[in-house]
Short mmCIF file of C-alpha atoms and ligand atoms in Angstrom, two decimals:
data_model
loop_
_atom_site.label_atom_id
_atom_site.label_comp_id
_atom_site.label_asym_id
_atom_site.label_seq_id
_atom_site.Cartn_x
_atom_site.Cartn_y
_atom_site.Cartn_z
CA SER B 1 8.97 17.78 -153.85
CA GLN B 2 6.02 19.98 -152.51
CA GLN B 3 3.85 22.42 -154.97
CA GLN B 4 2.47 24.82 -152.33
CA THR B 5 2.87 27.47 -154.97
CA GLU B 6 0.54 25.98 -157.76
CA PRO B 7 -2.65 27.67 -158.15
CA ASP B 8 -4.72 24.62 -157.28
CA HIS B 9 -2.66 24.44 -153.96
CA ARG B 10 -3.38 27.68 -153.08
CA SER B 11 -6.31 28.34 -150.30
CA ASP B 12 -9.33 30.12 -149.99
CA LEU B 13 -9.24 30.21 -146.51
CA VAL B 14 -5.75 30.98 -144.65
CA VAL B 15 -5.33 30.89 -140.89
CA VAL B 16 -1.88 32.40 -139.98
CA ALA B 17 -1.14 31.74 -136.44
CA ASN B 18 2.31 31.60 -134.33
CA ARG B 19 1.87 28.11 -133.81
CA LEU B 20 0.25 25.41 -136.36
CA PRO B 21 -2.50 23.39 -134.94
CA VAL B 22 -0.36 20.02 -134.56
CA ASP B 23 2.58 18.81 -132.03
CA ARG B 24 5.22 16.65 -133.60
CA LYS B 25 5.51 13.04 -131.66
CA VAL B 26 9.29 11.56 -132.23
CA ALA B 27 8.92 7.37 -132.06
CA PRO B 28 11.98 5.96 -130.12
CA ASP B 29 13.09 4.58 -133.88
CA GLY B 30 12.94 8.33 -135.06
CA THR B 31 10.32 8.37 -137.10
CA THR B 32 8.41 11.98 -136.61
CA THR B 33 4.66 12.04 -136.50
CA TRP B 34 2.25 15.04 -136.15
CA LYS B 35 -0.75 14.60 -133.82
CA PRO B 36 -3.59 17.32 -133.69
CA SER B 37 -2.85 19.77 -130.77
CA PRO B 38 -5.62 20.12 -128.02
CA GLY B 39 -7.76 23.17 -128.56
CA GLY B 40 -10.99 24.93 -129.32
CA LEU B 41 -9.71 27.02 -132.29
CA VAL B 42 -8.66 24.09 -133.95
CA SER B 43 -11.43 21.94 -133.53
CA ALA B 44 -13.93 25.05 -134.32
CA LEU B 45 -12.40 25.78 -137.53
CA GLU B 46 -11.65 22.21 -138.35
CA PRO B 47 -15.06 21.44 -140.44
CA VAL B 48 -15.04 25.27 -142.01
CA MET B 49 -11.43 24.48 -143.01
CA GLN B 50 -12.02 21.16 -144.38
CA ARG B 51 -14.98 22.74 -146.44
CA ASN B 52 -13.06 25.73 -147.88
CA SER B 53 -9.39 23.65 -148.89
CA GLY B 54 -8.12 25.79 -145.75
CA ALA B 55 -4.33 26.70 -145.02
CA TRP B 56 -2.59 27.51 -141.78
CA VAL B 57 0.63 29.17 -141.40
CA GLY B 58 2.60 28.60 -138.48
CA TRP B 59 5.76 27.47 -136.65
CA THR B 60 6.03 23.68 -135.57
CA GLY B 61 7.46 25.03 -131.90
CA ALA B 62 10.86 23.87 -132.61
CA PRO B 63 13.52 26.21 -133.16
CA GLY B 64 15.51 25.80 -136.87
CA ASP B 65 12.75 23.57 -137.81
CA ALA B 66 10.64 24.01 -141.11
CA PRO B 67 9.35 20.65 -143.03
CA GLU B 68 8.08 20.68 -146.31
CA PRO B 69 4.12 22.32 -146.38
CA PHE B 70 1.96 18.68 -145.31
CA GLU B 71 -1.40 17.84 -144.91
CA ALA B 72 -3.45 17.14 -141.43
CA ARG B 73 -6.65 15.98 -141.11
CA GLY B 74 -8.37 17.76 -144.23
CA ILE B 75 -5.73 21.19 -143.39
CA HIS B 76 -2.85 22.17 -145.25
CA LEU B 77 -0.41 22.92 -143.05
CA ILE B 78 2.49 25.68 -143.75
CA PRO B 79 5.17 25.41 -141.94
CA VAL B 80 7.16 29.14 -141.18
CA GLU B 81 10.84 28.75 -140.03
CA LEU B 82 12.05 30.25 -136.83
CA SER B 83 15.49 30.51 -135.69
CA LYS B 84 16.77 29.89 -132.14
CA LYS B 85 17.61 33.72 -132.37
CA ASP B 86 14.34 34.31 -133.65
CA VAL B 87 12.80 32.51 -130.91
CA GLU B 88 14.33 34.25 -128.38
CA ASP B 89 14.40 37.83 -129.85
CA PHE B 90 10.63 37.89 -131.54
CA TYR B 91 8.86 35.04 -129.53
CA GLU B 92 10.07 34.95 -126.21
CA GLY B 93 11.69 38.83 -126.32
CA MET B 94 9.43 41.28 -128.07
CA SER B 95 5.86 39.07 -128.05
CA ASN B 96 6.19 37.69 -124.30
CA GLY B 97 9.08 40.05 -122.46
CA ALA B 98 7.28 43.20 -123.89
CA LEU B 99 3.73 43.13 -125.10
CA TRP B 100 2.16 40.30 -123.39
CA PRO B 101 3.04 42.28 -119.74
CA LEU B 102 2.04 45.74 -121.78
CA TYR B 103 -0.74 43.95 -123.18
CA HIS B 104 -2.00 43.02 -119.66
CA ASP B 105 -2.03 46.41 -117.75
CA VAL B 106 1.89 46.30 -117.19
CA ILE B 107 1.28 43.67 -114.18
CA ALA B 108 4.76 43.08 -115.19
CA GLN B 109 7.62 45.36 -115.88
CA PRO B 110 7.72 44.84 -119.97
CA GLN B 111 11.05 45.59 -121.90
CA PHE B 112 11.77 46.60 -124.76
CA HIS B 113 14.76 46.79 -126.78
CA ARG B 114 15.22 47.44 -130.55
CA HIS B 115 16.68 44.64 -131.28
CA TRP B 116 13.10 42.49 -130.54
CA TRP B 117 11.49 44.53 -132.32
CA GLU B 118 13.68 44.36 -135.33
CA SER B 119 13.62 40.45 -135.08
CA TYR B 120 9.90 40.88 -134.73
CA VAL B 121 9.09 42.98 -138.06
CA ARG B 122 11.50 40.18 -140.04
CA VAL B 123 9.57 37.46 -138.40
CA ASN B 124 6.17 39.02 -139.13
CA ARG B 125 7.67 39.81 -142.95
CA ARG B 126 8.41 35.93 -143.14
CA PHE B 127 4.78 35.29 -142.26
CA ALA B 128 3.25 37.58 -144.50
CA GLU B 129 5.75 36.22 -147.36
CA LYS B 130 4.90 32.64 -146.42
CA THR B 131 0.90 33.80 -146.52
CA ALA B 132 0.95 35.65 -149.60
CA GLU B 133 2.88 32.81 -151.44
CA ASN B 134 -0.04 29.89 -150.51
CA SER B 135 -3.42 32.32 -150.56
CA ALA B 136 -5.59 31.99 -153.55
CA GLU B 137 -7.61 35.44 -155.26
CA ASN B 138 -9.41 36.91 -153.09
CA ALA B 139 -8.84 34.29 -150.34
CA LEU B 140 -9.82 35.27 -146.88
CA VAL B 141 -6.91 35.60 -144.29
CA TRP B 142 -7.41 34.90 -140.74
CA VAL B 143 -4.05 36.61 -138.58
CA GLN B 144 -4.36 35.46 -135.05
CA ASP B 145 -2.73 37.15 -131.82
CA TYR B 146 -0.08 39.84 -130.63
CA GLN B 147 2.77 37.84 -132.15
CA LEU B 148 1.70 38.84 -135.74
CA GLN B 149 0.62 42.20 -135.41
CA LEU B 150 2.09 43.62 -138.50
CA VAL B 151 1.05 40.93 -140.97
CA PRO B 152 -2.13 42.20 -141.91
CA GLN B 153 -0.24 45.48 -142.83
CA MET B 154 2.20 43.60 -144.44
CA LEU B 155 0.37 40.84 -146.58
CA ARG B 156 -2.21 43.91 -147.84
CA ALA B 157 0.99 45.46 -149.51
CA LEU B 158 2.19 42.20 -151.30
CA ARG B 159 -1.62 41.03 -151.96
CA PRO B 160 -3.90 43.29 -152.30
CA ASP B 161 -6.57 41.13 -153.59
CA LEU B 162 -6.87 39.17 -149.81
CA ARG B 163 -9.78 40.01 -147.77
CA ILE B 164 -7.37 40.13 -144.41
CA ALA B 165 -9.20 39.73 -140.89
CA PHE B 166 -7.49 39.75 -137.65
CA PHE B 167 -8.41 38.65 -134.04
CA ASN B 168 -6.63 39.74 -130.48
CA HIS B 169 -6.64 36.46 -128.24
CA ILE B 170 -5.31 38.99 -125.69
CA PRO B 171 -6.48 42.32 -124.01
CA PHE B 172 -6.47 45.44 -126.13
CA PRO B 173 -5.07 47.91 -123.03
CA PRO B 174 -5.99 51.65 -122.27
CA TYR B 175 -4.08 54.42 -124.52
CA GLU B 176 -1.99 55.55 -121.57
CA ILE B 177 -0.26 52.20 -121.39
CA PHE B 178 -0.37 51.44 -125.39
CA ALA B 179 1.60 54.26 -125.85
CA GLN B 180 4.42 53.30 -123.86
CA LEU B 181 5.48 51.08 -126.86
CA PRO B 182 8.05 52.60 -128.72
CA TRP B 183 6.99 51.04 -131.66
CA ARG B 184 3.19 51.86 -131.05
CA ARG B 185 2.50 53.64 -134.57
CA GLN B 186 4.02 50.71 -136.44
CA VAL B 187 1.48 48.39 -134.60
CA LEU B 188 -1.52 50.41 -135.04
CA ASP B 189 -0.34 50.49 -138.68
CA GLY B 190 0.32 47.12 -139.11
CA LEU B 191 -3.07 46.19 -137.40
CA LEU B 192 -5.24 48.56 -139.85
CA GLY B 193 -3.92 46.46 -142.61
CA ALA B 194 -6.92 44.13 -141.88
CA ASP B 195 -10.57 44.80 -142.81
CA GLN B 196 -11.89 43.60 -139.69
CA LEU B 197 -10.34 43.44 -136.60
CA GLY B 198 -12.14 41.03 -133.56
CA PHE B 199 -11.16 41.69 -130.12
CA GLN B 200 -12.85 39.80 -126.73
CA ARG B 201 -14.31 42.79 -125.03
CA PRO B 202 -15.71 45.52 -126.27
CA ALA B 203 -13.64 47.68 -124.38
CA ASP B 204 -10.59 45.92 -126.16
CA ALA B 205 -12.43 46.94 -129.54
CA ASN B 206 -12.74 50.89 -127.42
CA ASN B 207 -9.65 50.61 -126.63
CA PHE B 208 -8.20 50.36 -130.13
CA LEU B 209 -10.30 52.65 -131.74
CA ARG B 210 -9.61 55.48 -129.01
CA ALA B 211 -5.99 54.46 -129.59
CA CYS B 212 -6.39 55.48 -133.33
CA ARG B 213 -8.04 58.37 -132.84
CA ARG B 214 -4.91 59.68 -130.33
CA ASN B 215 -3.07 58.73 -133.45
CA GLY B 216 -4.74 61.09 -136.02
CA LEU B 217 -7.73 58.70 -137.70
CA ALA B 218 -11.12 58.97 -137.84
CA THR B 219 -13.06 56.57 -136.55
CA ARG B 220 -17.19 56.28 -136.23
CA ARG B 221 -19.25 53.18 -134.79
CA GLY B 222 -16.56 50.66 -134.45
CA MET B 223 -15.01 51.67 -137.74
CA VAL B 224 -11.71 53.67 -138.69
CA HIS B 225 -11.25 55.45 -141.78
CA LEU B 226 -8.31 55.48 -143.53
CA PRO B 227 -8.05 58.15 -146.00
CA ALA B 228 -6.51 58.22 -149.51
CA GLU B 229 -3.33 60.00 -148.41
CA PRO B 230 -0.23 58.82 -147.25
CA ARG B 231 -0.01 57.67 -144.19
CA PHE B 232 2.25 57.44 -141.21
CA GLY B 233 5.31 58.44 -143.62
CA SER B 234 4.28 56.04 -146.00
CA ALA B 235 5.11 57.17 -149.58
CA ASP B 236 2.12 55.40 -151.47
CA HIS B 237 -1.06 56.21 -152.16
CA HIS B 238 -3.88 54.06 -151.31
CA PRO B 239 -7.73 54.05 -151.87
CA SER B 240 -9.60 55.46 -148.88
CA ARG B 241 -11.09 52.44 -147.02
CA GLU B 242 -12.71 51.41 -143.41
CA VAL B 243 -11.65 49.42 -140.88
CA ARG B 244 -13.70 47.20 -138.55
CA ALA B 245 -13.45 46.88 -134.96
CA ALA B 246 -15.62 45.12 -132.62
CA ALA B 247 -15.87 42.27 -129.82
CA PHE B 248 -16.31 38.83 -130.63
CA PRO B 249 -15.66 36.68 -127.34
CA ILE B 250 -14.14 33.59 -127.93
CA SER B 251 -15.65 30.31 -126.49
CA ILE B 252 -14.97 26.31 -126.14
CA ASP B 253 -16.12 23.40 -127.77
CA SER B 254 -18.96 22.62 -125.19
CA GLU B 255 -20.51 20.01 -126.32
CA SER B 256 -17.01 17.61 -126.26
CA ILE B 257 -16.40 19.07 -123.05
CA ASP B 258 -19.53 18.07 -121.44
CA ALA B 259 -19.55 14.38 -122.99
CA LEU B 260 -16.10 14.27 -121.03
CA GLY B 261 -17.90 15.20 -117.85
CA ARG B 262 -20.77 12.44 -118.68
CA ARG B 263 -18.32 9.64 -119.62
CA PRO B 264 -18.24 6.90 -116.65
CA ASP B 265 -14.69 6.32 -116.23
CA ILE B 266 -14.17 10.16 -116.21
CA GLN B 267 -16.45 10.73 -113.19
CA GLU B 268 -15.20 7.11 -111.62
CA ARG B 269 -11.63 9.17 -111.35
CA ALA B 270 -13.25 12.30 -110.29
CA ARG B 271 -14.80 10.16 -107.40
CA GLU B 272 -10.91 8.45 -106.71
CA ILE B 273 -9.48 11.71 -107.24
CA ARG B 274 -11.40 12.90 -103.77
CA ARG B 275 -10.35 9.52 -102.25
CA GLU B 276 -6.81 10.66 -102.94
CA LEU B 277 -7.10 13.34 -101.35
CA GLY B 278 -7.94 11.96 -98.02
CA ASP B 279 -12.29 12.55 -99.05
CA PRO B 280 -11.99 16.74 -97.99
CA LYS B 281 -15.27 18.60 -97.47
CA VAL B 282 -14.14 21.13 -99.56
CA VAL B 283 -12.26 20.88 -103.03
CA LEU B 284 -11.05 24.06 -104.27
CA LEU B 285 -9.14 23.69 -107.43
CA GLY B 286 -6.87 26.36 -109.98
CA VAL B 287 -6.08 25.50 -113.41
CA ASP B 288 -3.59 27.89 -115.39
CA ARG B 289 -0.53 28.08 -117.07
CA LEU B 290 2.09 29.22 -114.84
CA ASP B 291 1.45 32.70 -115.83
CA TYR B 292 1.73 36.21 -113.77
CA THR B 293 -1.44 37.50 -115.34
CA LYS B 294 -3.48 34.55 -113.75
CA GLY B 295 -3.35 35.46 -110.61
CA ILE B 296 -2.14 32.55 -109.09
CA LEU B 297 0.19 34.27 -105.73
CA HIS B 298 -3.52 36.45 -104.84
CA ARG B 299 -5.48 33.05 -105.00
CA LEU B 300 -2.70 31.21 -102.65
CA LYS B 301 -2.81 34.17 -100.21
CA ALA B 302 -6.16 34.17 -99.42
CA VAL B 303 -6.02 30.46 -99.02
CA GLU B 304 -3.28 30.73 -96.67
CA GLU B 305 -4.83 33.50 -94.83
CA LEU B 306 -8.47 31.38 -94.80
CA PHE B 307 -6.42 28.04 -93.54
CA ALA B 308 -4.68 30.58 -90.73
CA GLU B 309 -7.89 31.73 -89.24
CA GLU B 310 -9.24 28.44 -89.60
CA VAL B 311 -12.32 29.64 -91.73
CA LEU B 312 -10.76 26.69 -93.72
CA SER B 313 -9.07 24.13 -92.24
CA PRO B 314 -6.82 21.16 -94.00
CA PRO B 315 -7.09 18.58 -94.86
CA ASP B 316 -11.19 18.78 -94.49
CA ALA B 317 -10.00 21.70 -97.03
CA VAL B 318 -7.54 21.23 -99.71
CA LEU B 319 -6.53 23.37 -102.90
CA VAL B 320 -5.49 21.69 -105.97
CA GLN B 321 -2.90 23.59 -108.21
CA VAL B 322 -2.51 22.99 -111.64
CA ALA B 323 0.12 25.07 -112.98
CA THR B 324 1.16 23.81 -116.60
CA PRO B 325 4.94 25.02 -117.52
CA SER B 326 4.84 27.83 -119.53
CA ARG B 327 7.29 29.79 -121.05
CA ASP B 328 9.83 29.34 -118.65
CA ARG B 329 13.20 31.05 -120.14
CA VAL B 330 11.39 34.39 -119.99
CA GLU B 331 12.88 35.85 -116.50
CA GLU B 332 9.64 37.23 -115.17
CA TYR B 333 8.36 33.44 -115.39
CA GLU B 334 11.27 32.07 -113.61
CA LYS B 335 10.63 34.58 -111.06
CA MET B 336 7.16 33.76 -110.27
CA LYS B 337 7.55 30.13 -110.62
CA ARG B 338 10.14 30.92 -107.56
CA ASP B 339 7.71 32.98 -105.21
CA VAL B 340 4.72 30.04 -106.33
CA GLU B 341 6.97 27.09 -105.08
CA VAL B 342 7.72 29.31 -101.83
CA THR B 343 4.43 29.89 -100.72
CA VAL B 344 3.21 26.70 -101.28
CA GLY B 345 5.88 25.40 -99.94
CA ARG B 346 5.39 27.47 -96.63
CA ILE B 347 1.74 26.63 -96.74
CA ASN B 348 2.05 23.20 -96.94
CA GLY B 349 4.83 23.66 -93.64
CA ASP B 350 2.15 25.22 -91.32
CA TYR B 351 -1.08 24.00 -92.20
CA GLY B 352 -0.18 20.16 -93.73
CA GLN B 353 0.21 17.21 -91.91
CA LEU B 354 1.80 13.85 -92.65
CA GLY B 355 0.29 12.34 -95.52
CA HIS B 356 -2.25 15.12 -96.23
CA PRO B 357 -0.70 18.66 -97.83
CA ALA B 358 -2.72 21.36 -97.63
CA VAL B 359 -2.09 22.56 -101.31
CA HIS B 360 -1.48 19.52 -104.26
CA TYR B 361 1.01 21.49 -106.57
CA LEU B 362 1.48 20.31 -109.79
CA HIS B 363 3.87 21.72 -112.01
CA GLN B 364 2.82 19.37 -115.38
CA SER B 365 0.64 19.61 -117.74
CA GLN B 366 -2.38 16.87 -117.91
CA ASP B 367 -4.34 15.39 -119.95
CA ARG B 368 -7.79 16.58 -120.99
CA GLU B 369 -9.30 13.43 -119.49
CA GLU B 370 -7.91 14.38 -116.02
CA LEU B 371 -8.65 17.80 -116.31
CA ALA B 372 -12.17 16.76 -116.86
CA ALA B 373 -12.18 14.62 -113.65
CA LEU B 374 -10.79 17.81 -111.63
CA TYR B 375 -13.32 19.84 -112.56
CA LEU B 376 -15.89 17.20 -111.43
CA ALA B 377 -14.36 16.54 -108.27
CA ALA B 378 -13.82 20.58 -107.62
CA ASP B 379 -16.33 22.06 -104.99
CA VAL B 380 -14.97 25.16 -106.07
CA MET B 381 -13.37 26.57 -108.91
CA LEU B 382 -10.73 29.34 -108.14
CA ILE B 383 -10.04 32.01 -111.26
CA THR B 384 -8.20 34.65 -109.77
CA ALA B 385 -7.09 36.72 -112.78
CA LEU B 386 -5.46 39.67 -112.45
CA ARG B 387 -6.23 40.35 -116.25
CA ASP B 388 -7.22 37.90 -119.29
CA GLY B 389 -8.71 38.06 -122.81
CA MET B 390 -11.32 35.53 -121.98
CA ASN B 391 -9.92 32.58 -119.98
CA LEU B 392 -11.43 29.25 -121.49
CA VAL B 393 -10.52 27.24 -118.21
CA ALA B 394 -13.67 28.87 -116.42
CA LYS B 395 -16.38 28.34 -119.50
CA GLU B 396 -14.87 24.65 -119.80
CA TYR B 397 -15.70 24.10 -115.64
CA VAL B 398 -18.62 25.24 -116.27
CA ALA B 399 -18.95 22.56 -119.78
CA THR B 400 -18.40 19.82 -117.62
CA ARG B 401 -20.61 20.33 -115.03
CA HIS B 402 -23.16 18.50 -116.16
CA ASP B 403 -24.58 17.50 -112.68
CA GLU B 404 -25.32 21.41 -112.46
CA GLN B 405 -22.70 21.20 -109.04
CA GLY B 406 -20.37 23.06 -108.23
CA ALA B 407 -19.17 27.04 -108.19
CA LEU B 408 -17.33 28.83 -110.09
CA VAL B 409 -15.22 32.37 -108.24
CA LEU B 410 -14.24 34.44 -111.08
CA SER B 411 -12.24 37.52 -111.52
CA GLU B 412 -13.91 40.32 -112.92
CA PHE B 413 -11.04 41.08 -115.10
CA ALA B 414 -11.17 37.87 -117.30
CA GLY B 415 -13.36 38.66 -119.89
CA ALA B 416 -15.60 35.27 -119.11
CA ALA B 417 -16.66 37.83 -116.61
CA ILE B 418 -19.08 39.64 -118.99
CA GLU B 419 -20.65 35.99 -120.02
CA LEU B 420 -20.51 34.32 -116.45
CA PRO B 421 -22.48 37.30 -114.03
CA GLN B 422 -23.51 33.69 -112.12
CA ALA B 423 -20.20 33.16 -110.75
CA PHE B 424 -18.93 35.12 -108.07
CA LEU B 425 -17.23 37.43 -109.48
CA VAL B 426 -14.30 39.34 -107.50
CA ASN B 427 -11.77 41.41 -107.66
CA PRO B 428 -8.49 39.54 -107.14
CA HIS B 429 -6.41 42.56 -105.61
CA ASP B 430 -9.45 42.55 -102.67
CA ILE B 431 -7.85 39.78 -100.93
CA ASP B 432 -10.72 39.92 -98.03
CA GLY B 433 -13.49 40.00 -101.32
CA VAL B 434 -11.46 36.46 -102.79
CA LYS B 435 -11.92 35.05 -98.87
CA ALA B 436 -15.48 35.79 -98.55
CA ALA B 437 -16.38 34.69 -102.21
CA ILE B 438 -14.25 31.06 -101.39
CA VAL B 439 -16.63 31.05 -98.36
CA ARG B 440 -19.63 31.79 -100.22
CA ALA B 441 -19.08 29.15 -102.96
CA ALA B 442 -17.83 26.71 -100.69
CA GLY B 443 -21.32 26.50 -98.45
CA LEU B 444 -23.30 27.14 -101.55
CA SER B 445 -26.61 25.16 -101.33
CA PRO B 446 -27.22 22.58 -103.43
CA ARG B 447 -30.40 24.68 -105.21
CA GLU B 448 -28.42 27.56 -105.41
CA ALA B 449 -25.62 26.14 -107.04
CA THR B 450 -28.07 24.18 -109.80
CA ARG B 451 -29.31 27.84 -110.50
CA ARG B 452 -26.22 29.53 -110.70
CA MET B 453 -24.53 26.61 -112.85
CA ARG B 454 -27.84 25.99 -114.81
CA ALA B 455 -27.90 29.84 -116.55
CA MET B 456 -24.01 30.07 -116.71
CA ARG B 457 -24.15 26.65 -118.84
CA ARG B 458 -27.14 27.91 -120.87
CA ARG B 459 -24.91 30.54 -122.42
CA VAL B 460 -21.60 28.54 -122.92
CA PHE B 461 -23.78 25.90 -124.78
CA GLU B 462 -25.25 29.04 -126.63
CA PHE B 463 -22.01 30.49 -127.72
CA ASP B 464 -19.77 27.85 -128.29
CA VAL B 465 -16.29 28.45 -130.08
CA ALA B 466 -17.85 27.30 -133.79
CA ARG B 467 -20.73 29.67 -133.06
CA TRP B 468 -17.27 32.24 -132.89
CA ALA B 469 -15.50 31.24 -135.49
CA SER B 470 -18.37 31.41 -137.98
CA THR B 471 -19.54 34.67 -136.37
CA PHE B 472 -16.56 36.39 -136.94
CA LEU B 473 -15.65 35.04 -140.22
CA LYS B 474 -19.19 36.38 -141.81
CA VAL B 475 -18.65 39.47 -140.76
CA ALA B 476 -15.37 38.83 -141.77
CA ALA B 477 -15.93 38.42 -145.29
CA SER B 478 -18.60 40.89 -145.80
CA ALA B 479 -16.24 43.75 -143.97
CA ALA B 480 -14.24 43.24 -146.91
CA ALA B 481 -16.65 42.65 -150.02
CA GLU B 482 -18.17 46.02 -148.61
CA PRO B 483 -16.99 49.20 -151.58
CA PRO B 484 -14.97 50.96 -149.90
CA GLN B 485 -17.37 54.36 -148.68
CA SER B 486 -17.10 57.83 -150.34
CA SER B 487 -15.95 60.06 -147.61
CA PRO B 488 -18.14 62.89 -146.72
CA GLY B 489 -16.54 65.52 -148.43
C1 GDG A 1 -5.00 32.86 -124.49
C2 GDG A 1 -5.62 33.97 -123.65
C3 GDG A 1 -7.67 33.19 -123.60
C4 GDG A 1 -4.03 24.52 -119.29
N1 GDG A 1 -3.74 23.63 -118.58
C5 GDG A 1 -3.72 22.21 -119.68
C6 GDG A 1 -4.33 22.72 -120.42
N2 GDG A 1 -5.20 23.78 -120.52
C7 GDG A 1 -5.79 24.26 -121.46
C8 GDG A 1 -6.88 24.78 -120.88
C9 GDG A 1 -7.55 25.80 -121.76
C10 GDG A 1 -6.83 26.42 -122.11
O1 GDG A 1 -5.42 25.36 -121.65
C11 GDG A 1 -5.91 27.99 -121.14
O2 GDG A 1 -7.03 28.73 -122.06
P1 GDG A 1 -6.94 30.06 -121.10
O3 GDG A 1 -8.15 31.07 -121.68
O4 GDG A 1 -7.27 29.95 -119.98
O5 GDG A 1 -5.47 30.82 -121.33
P2 GDG A 1 -4.42 31.35 -122.21
O6 GDG A 1 -3.72 30.24 -122.51
O7 GDG A 1 -3.46 32.64 -121.32
O8 GDG A 1 -5.37 31.94 -123.38
C12 GDG A 1 -6.97 33.70 -122.67
C13 GDG A 1 -7.49 32.44 -124.86
O9 GDG A 1 -6.38 32.78 -125.30
C14 GDG A 1 -8.42 31.94 -126.04
O10 GDG A 1 -8.27 33.24 -126.48
O11 GDG A 1 -9.24 32.84 -123.12
O12 GDG A 1 -7.33 34.72 -122.35
O13 GDG A 1 -4.87 34.80 -122.40
O14 GDG A 1 -8.13 25.29 -122.88
O15 GDG A 1 -7.89 23.96 -120.55
N3 GDG A 1 -4.66 21.40 -121.02
C15 GDG A 1 -4.43 20.49 -120.61
N4 GDG A 1 -3.35 20.46 -119.92
C16 GDG A 1 -3.03 21.22 -119.32
O16 GDG A 1 -2.33 20.36 -118.08
N5 GDG A 1 -4.50 19.23 -121.71
#
């Protein structure tokens, strides 16, 4: 049997996330193996996890499944079980039907249900308990994302010795929106269990600090002061402490993505993609999870109008839209999927020719090599998110383009816009503005393309995901190490 509670199996660095960083593969003979799931967070944390005998607490992704803890690539993986009902209420319900739309500026209407919230509390407690059992004395625990906002406070109550950090991958909304949440005080209280809170943009950190002030807490220079009084109705006394909130914009593993773009087989595949598309003059590309925050319909509308006005004319210009299946059991996602399909069908009916669709729509996950080839094949990358914490696709496109060609049309509502001002920045709600940007991007001279791409590449290489992780962990460790500040009387 596993000995995850023995002291020498407890870890000094523990990541807590909704999902474990592995995907289960079941062979035809029924044997299970675990494949590391692709993604920057895992690759950035892998070296530091290996050095610190790190552990990762999370769900396997299958309801009712909780194998014993196991090792993968030097990381101790600790599964947390979610029942079918937990998946419905905690994950699809509270996380993706309430918090996700609320935190993305209510682009879709959030649903608030008390039984979802109760499940959210229960599941957060389960994560906190598993983490408490598996963390060494004074360990640094790094909780990830909006599904687990109560874990910091629950964990602090169980294990006051721990140093606790939290990173929010999605936006933190302005108070006027956050205030709609029936459980807003509980969420703030949950987050304030951390020593260090990280957000994508300075605006997200400021929205959080403002929410704290509106709930009666004092803040000063990115710090929330928690007085030594009982707070939010809690009966137990705690010494005063400070919680720090700041921006740590996440990034990608730039070098490994650049390396993909330099592989001869991937470059050959990019040329082949253009041939398969009928050698168009202009290839437009969108790559998103099929999510209403990504502005796919706004993008389709802009492209449809450009086709209608013959500013761009298929088959000389085509759009490739990869829309990776996502959360298809959540009602809003089903609806938006239908809207996208109807729109793509209409555009192809109106502007396609036999054997030459105007929009190539792929509702399928692609492997990372194919994705890199698509990035290389695209003249214009279209990112029109209505709200997005960061948007890693923008950075991946840039990192792939070692040829310093291609143009990026980027929503100013994606966190990435702060770091990539050389993109064609657009307000996705302004369809004329999006159209104008697409036309400019498609007609860019190679020289101007190089100038812009080079500057964006410099940024993405200097601030990669390894730097993001090490900066965050350094700040988090120092935040927790500081003695509590004496309050100024
Ligand atoms: C959340 C926040 C924040 C997509 N399709 C395929 C595929 N992908 C990969 C992309 C990229 C990732 O998925 C998507 O990341 P994004 O950042 O664009 O968006 P979210 O999924 O919404 O992520 C976001 C992020 O967290 C990190 O903090 O930036 O704002 O919403 O890496 O390449 N990968 C493969 N096949 C696909 O079909 N292999």
